[in-house]
PDB file of C-alpha atoms in Angstrom:
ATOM      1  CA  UNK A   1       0.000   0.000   0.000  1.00  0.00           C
ATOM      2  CA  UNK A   2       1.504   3.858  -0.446  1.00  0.00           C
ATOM      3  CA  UNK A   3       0.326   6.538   0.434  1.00  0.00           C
ATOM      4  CA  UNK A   4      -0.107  10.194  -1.146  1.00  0.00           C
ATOM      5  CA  UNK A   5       0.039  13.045  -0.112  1.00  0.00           C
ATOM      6  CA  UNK A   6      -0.373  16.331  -2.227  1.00  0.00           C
ATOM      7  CA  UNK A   7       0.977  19.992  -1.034  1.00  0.00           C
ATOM      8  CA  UNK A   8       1.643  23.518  -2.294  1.00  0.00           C
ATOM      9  CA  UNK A   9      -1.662  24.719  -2.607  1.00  0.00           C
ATOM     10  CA  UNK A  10      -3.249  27.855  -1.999  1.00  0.00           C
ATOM     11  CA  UNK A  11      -4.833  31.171  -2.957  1.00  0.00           C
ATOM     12  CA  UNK A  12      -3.378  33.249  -5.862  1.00  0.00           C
ATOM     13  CA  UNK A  13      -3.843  35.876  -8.287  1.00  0.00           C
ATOM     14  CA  UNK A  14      -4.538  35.381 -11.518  1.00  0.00           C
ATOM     15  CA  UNK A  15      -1.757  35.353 -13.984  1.00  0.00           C
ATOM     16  CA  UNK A  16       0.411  34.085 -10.844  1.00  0.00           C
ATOM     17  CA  UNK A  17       2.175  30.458 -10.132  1.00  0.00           C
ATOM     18  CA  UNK A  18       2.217  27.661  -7.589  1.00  0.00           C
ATOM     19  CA  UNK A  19       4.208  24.443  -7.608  1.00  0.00           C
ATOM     20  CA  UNK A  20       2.334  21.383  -6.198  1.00  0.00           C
ATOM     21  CA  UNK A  21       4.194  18.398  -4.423  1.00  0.00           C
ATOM     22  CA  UNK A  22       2.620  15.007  -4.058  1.00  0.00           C
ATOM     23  CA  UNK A  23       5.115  12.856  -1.845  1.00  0.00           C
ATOM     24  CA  UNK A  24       4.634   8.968  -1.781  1.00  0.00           C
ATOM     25  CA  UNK A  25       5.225   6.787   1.155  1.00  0.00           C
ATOM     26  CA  UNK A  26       6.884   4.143  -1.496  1.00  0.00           C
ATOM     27  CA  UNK A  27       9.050   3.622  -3.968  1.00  0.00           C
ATOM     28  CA  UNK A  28       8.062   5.265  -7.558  1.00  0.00           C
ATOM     29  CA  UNK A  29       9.340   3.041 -10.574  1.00  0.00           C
ATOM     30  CA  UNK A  30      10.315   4.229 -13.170  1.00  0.00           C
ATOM     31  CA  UNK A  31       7.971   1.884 -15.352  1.00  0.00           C
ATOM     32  CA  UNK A  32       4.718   3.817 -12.623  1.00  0.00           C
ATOM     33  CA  UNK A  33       2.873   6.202 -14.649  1.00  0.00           C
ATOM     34  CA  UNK A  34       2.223   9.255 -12.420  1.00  0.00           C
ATOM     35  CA  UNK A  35      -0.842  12.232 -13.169  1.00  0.00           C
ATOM     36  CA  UNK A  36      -2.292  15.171 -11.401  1.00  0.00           C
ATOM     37  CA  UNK A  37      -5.909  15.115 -11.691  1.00  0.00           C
ATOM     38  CA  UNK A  38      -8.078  18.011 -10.795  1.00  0.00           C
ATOM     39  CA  UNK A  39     -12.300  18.684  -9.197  1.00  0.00           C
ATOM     40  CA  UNK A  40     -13.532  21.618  -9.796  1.00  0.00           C
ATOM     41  CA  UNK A  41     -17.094  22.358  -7.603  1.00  0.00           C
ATOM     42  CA  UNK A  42     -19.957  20.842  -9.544  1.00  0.00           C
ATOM     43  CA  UNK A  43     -17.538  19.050 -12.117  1.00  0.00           C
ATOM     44  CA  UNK A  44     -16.013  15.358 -12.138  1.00  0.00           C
ATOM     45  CA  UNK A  45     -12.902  14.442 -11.562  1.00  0.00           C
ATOM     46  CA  UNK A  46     -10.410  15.140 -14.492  1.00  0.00           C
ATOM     47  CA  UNK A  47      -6.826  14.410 -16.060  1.00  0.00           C
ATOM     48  CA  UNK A  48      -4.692  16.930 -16.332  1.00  0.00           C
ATOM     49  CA  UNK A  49      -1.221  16.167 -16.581  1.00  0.00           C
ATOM     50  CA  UNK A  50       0.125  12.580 -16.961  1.00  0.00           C
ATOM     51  CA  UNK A  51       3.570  10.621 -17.155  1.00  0.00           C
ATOM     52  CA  UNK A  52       2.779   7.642 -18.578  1.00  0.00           C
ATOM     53  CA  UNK A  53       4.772   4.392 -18.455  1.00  0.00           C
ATOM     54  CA  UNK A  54       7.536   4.816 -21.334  1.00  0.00           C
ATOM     55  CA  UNK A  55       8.335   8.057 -20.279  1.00  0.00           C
ATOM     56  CA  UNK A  56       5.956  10.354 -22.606  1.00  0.00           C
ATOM     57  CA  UNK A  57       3.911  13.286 -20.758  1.00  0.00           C
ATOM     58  CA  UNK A  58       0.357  14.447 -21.576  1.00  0.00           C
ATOM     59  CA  UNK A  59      -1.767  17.609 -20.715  1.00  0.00           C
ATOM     60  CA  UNK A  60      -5.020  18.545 -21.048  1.00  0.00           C
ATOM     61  CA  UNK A  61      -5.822  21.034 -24.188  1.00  0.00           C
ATOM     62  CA  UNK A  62      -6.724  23.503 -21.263  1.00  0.00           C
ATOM     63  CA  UNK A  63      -3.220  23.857 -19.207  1.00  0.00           C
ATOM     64  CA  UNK A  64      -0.930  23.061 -22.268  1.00  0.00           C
ATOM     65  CA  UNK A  65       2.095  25.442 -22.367  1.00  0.00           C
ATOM     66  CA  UNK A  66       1.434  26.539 -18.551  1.00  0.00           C
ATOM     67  CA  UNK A  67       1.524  23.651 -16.608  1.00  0.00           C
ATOM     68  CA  UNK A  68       3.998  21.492 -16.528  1.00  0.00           C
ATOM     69  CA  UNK A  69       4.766  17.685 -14.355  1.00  0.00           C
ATOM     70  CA  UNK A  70       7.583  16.243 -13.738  1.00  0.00           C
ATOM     71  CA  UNK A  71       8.891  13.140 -11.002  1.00  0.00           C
ATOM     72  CA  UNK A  72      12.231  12.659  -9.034  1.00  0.00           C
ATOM     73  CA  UNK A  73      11.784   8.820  -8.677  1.00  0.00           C
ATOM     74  CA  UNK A  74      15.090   9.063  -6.369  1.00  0.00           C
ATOM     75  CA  UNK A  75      12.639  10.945  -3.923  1.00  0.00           C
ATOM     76  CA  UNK A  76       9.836   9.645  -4.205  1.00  0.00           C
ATOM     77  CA  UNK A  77       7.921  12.661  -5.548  1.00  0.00           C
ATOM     78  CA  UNK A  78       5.525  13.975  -7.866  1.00  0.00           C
ATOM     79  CA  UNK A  79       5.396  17.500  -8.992  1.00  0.00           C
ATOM     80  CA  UNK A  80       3.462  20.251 -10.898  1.00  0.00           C
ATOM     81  CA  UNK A  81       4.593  23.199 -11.526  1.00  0.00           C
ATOM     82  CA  UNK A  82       1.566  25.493 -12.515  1.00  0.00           C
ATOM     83  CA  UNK A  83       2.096  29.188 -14.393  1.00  0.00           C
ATOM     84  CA  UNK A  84      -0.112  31.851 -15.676  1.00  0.00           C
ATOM     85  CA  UNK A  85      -3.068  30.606 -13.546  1.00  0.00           C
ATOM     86  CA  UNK A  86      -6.848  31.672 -13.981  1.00  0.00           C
ATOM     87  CA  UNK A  87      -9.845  31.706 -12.166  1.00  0.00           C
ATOM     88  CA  UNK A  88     -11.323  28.494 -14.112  1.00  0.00           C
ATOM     89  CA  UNK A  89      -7.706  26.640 -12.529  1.00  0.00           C
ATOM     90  CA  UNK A  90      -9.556  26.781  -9.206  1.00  0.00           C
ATOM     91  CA  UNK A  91     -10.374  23.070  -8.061  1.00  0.00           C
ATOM     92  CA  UNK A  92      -8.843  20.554  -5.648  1.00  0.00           C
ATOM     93  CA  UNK A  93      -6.010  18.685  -7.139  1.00  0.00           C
ATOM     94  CA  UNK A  94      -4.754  15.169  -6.523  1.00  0.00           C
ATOM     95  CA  UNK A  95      -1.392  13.206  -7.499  1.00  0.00           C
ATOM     96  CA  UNK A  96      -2.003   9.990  -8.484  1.00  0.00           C
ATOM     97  CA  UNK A  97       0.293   7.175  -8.938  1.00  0.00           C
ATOM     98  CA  UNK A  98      -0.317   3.792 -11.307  1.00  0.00           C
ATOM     99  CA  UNK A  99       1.621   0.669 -10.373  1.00  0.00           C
ATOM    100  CA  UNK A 100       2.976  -1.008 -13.651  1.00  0.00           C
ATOM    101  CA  UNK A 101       2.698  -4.405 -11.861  1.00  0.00           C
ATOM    102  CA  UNK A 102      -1.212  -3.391 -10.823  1.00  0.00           C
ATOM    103  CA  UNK A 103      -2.422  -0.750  -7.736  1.00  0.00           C
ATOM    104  CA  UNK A 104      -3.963   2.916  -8.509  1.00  0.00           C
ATOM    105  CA  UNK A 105      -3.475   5.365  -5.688  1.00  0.00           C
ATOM    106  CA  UNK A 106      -4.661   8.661  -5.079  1.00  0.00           C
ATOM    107  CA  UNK A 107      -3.476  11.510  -2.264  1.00  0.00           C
ATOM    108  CA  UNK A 108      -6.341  13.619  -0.478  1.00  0.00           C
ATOM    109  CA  UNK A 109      -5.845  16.734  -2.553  1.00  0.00           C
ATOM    110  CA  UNK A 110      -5.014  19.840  -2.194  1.00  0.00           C
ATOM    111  CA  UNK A 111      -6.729  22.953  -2.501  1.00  0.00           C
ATOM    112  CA  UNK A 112      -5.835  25.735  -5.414  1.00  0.00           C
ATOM    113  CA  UNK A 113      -7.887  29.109  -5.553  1.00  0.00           C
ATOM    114  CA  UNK A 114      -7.076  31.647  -8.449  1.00  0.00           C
ATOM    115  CA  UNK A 115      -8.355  34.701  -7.461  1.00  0.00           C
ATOM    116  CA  UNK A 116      -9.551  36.998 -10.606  1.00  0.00           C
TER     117      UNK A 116
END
C-alpha cells in the first residue's frame, strides 16, 4: 500500500504560479505512470497532466504550455509546476500514482484558488 500526499496549494492571483508536491510513502518506478488530476465544484474528476509508463507526458488542451509535471523517482515525488493561472484553474487537485505491476493510488488533494 503507499500513500499520497499532495501539497503547495493555496490562494493566488490570476496570472500568478504555484508548484504542487505530491510525496509517496513508497518507492516510484520508473515503469509507474504518475498524473495530477483536478475537481472543480460541480464538475467530475479530471486528467490533467500525466507521465505515462515509457516516459511520454500528456496535458489537457486547457493547461498546455502553462503547466507542466515532472517526477524525481530518487525521492519519491511527484510535482506540478503550474504558471499563468486563472480563475477556471480553481479546483482541488490530486497526485495519483499507477503501479505497472497493478495498484492505482490517489493523495487527499489539495486545494488551489485563483483569485480573478
Amino acid at each position: 500500500q503507499v500513500q499520497l500526499v499532495e501539497s503547495g496549494g493555496g490562494l493566488v492571483q490570476a496570472g500568478g504560479s504555484l508548484r504542487l508536491s505530491c510525496a509517496a510513502s513508497g518507492t516510484i518506478f520508473s515503469n509507474d505512470a504518475v498524473g495530477w488530476y483536478r475537481q472543480a465544484p460541480g464538475k467530475r474528476r479530471e486528467l490533467v497532466a500525466q507521465i505515462g509508463r515509457g516516459g511520454s507526458t500528456i496535458y489537457a488542451d486547457s493547461v498546455k504550455g502553462r503547466f507542466t509535471i515532472s517526477r524525481d523517482n530518487a525521492k519519491n515525488m511527484i510535482y506540478f509546476q503550474m504558471n499563468s493561472l486563472k480563475p477556471e484553474d480553481t479546483a482541488l487537485y490530486y497526485c495519483n500514482l499507477n503501479r505497472f505491476n497493478g495498484g492505482d493510488y490517489w493523495g487527499k488533494g489539495t486545494l488551489v484558488t485563483v483569485s480573478s
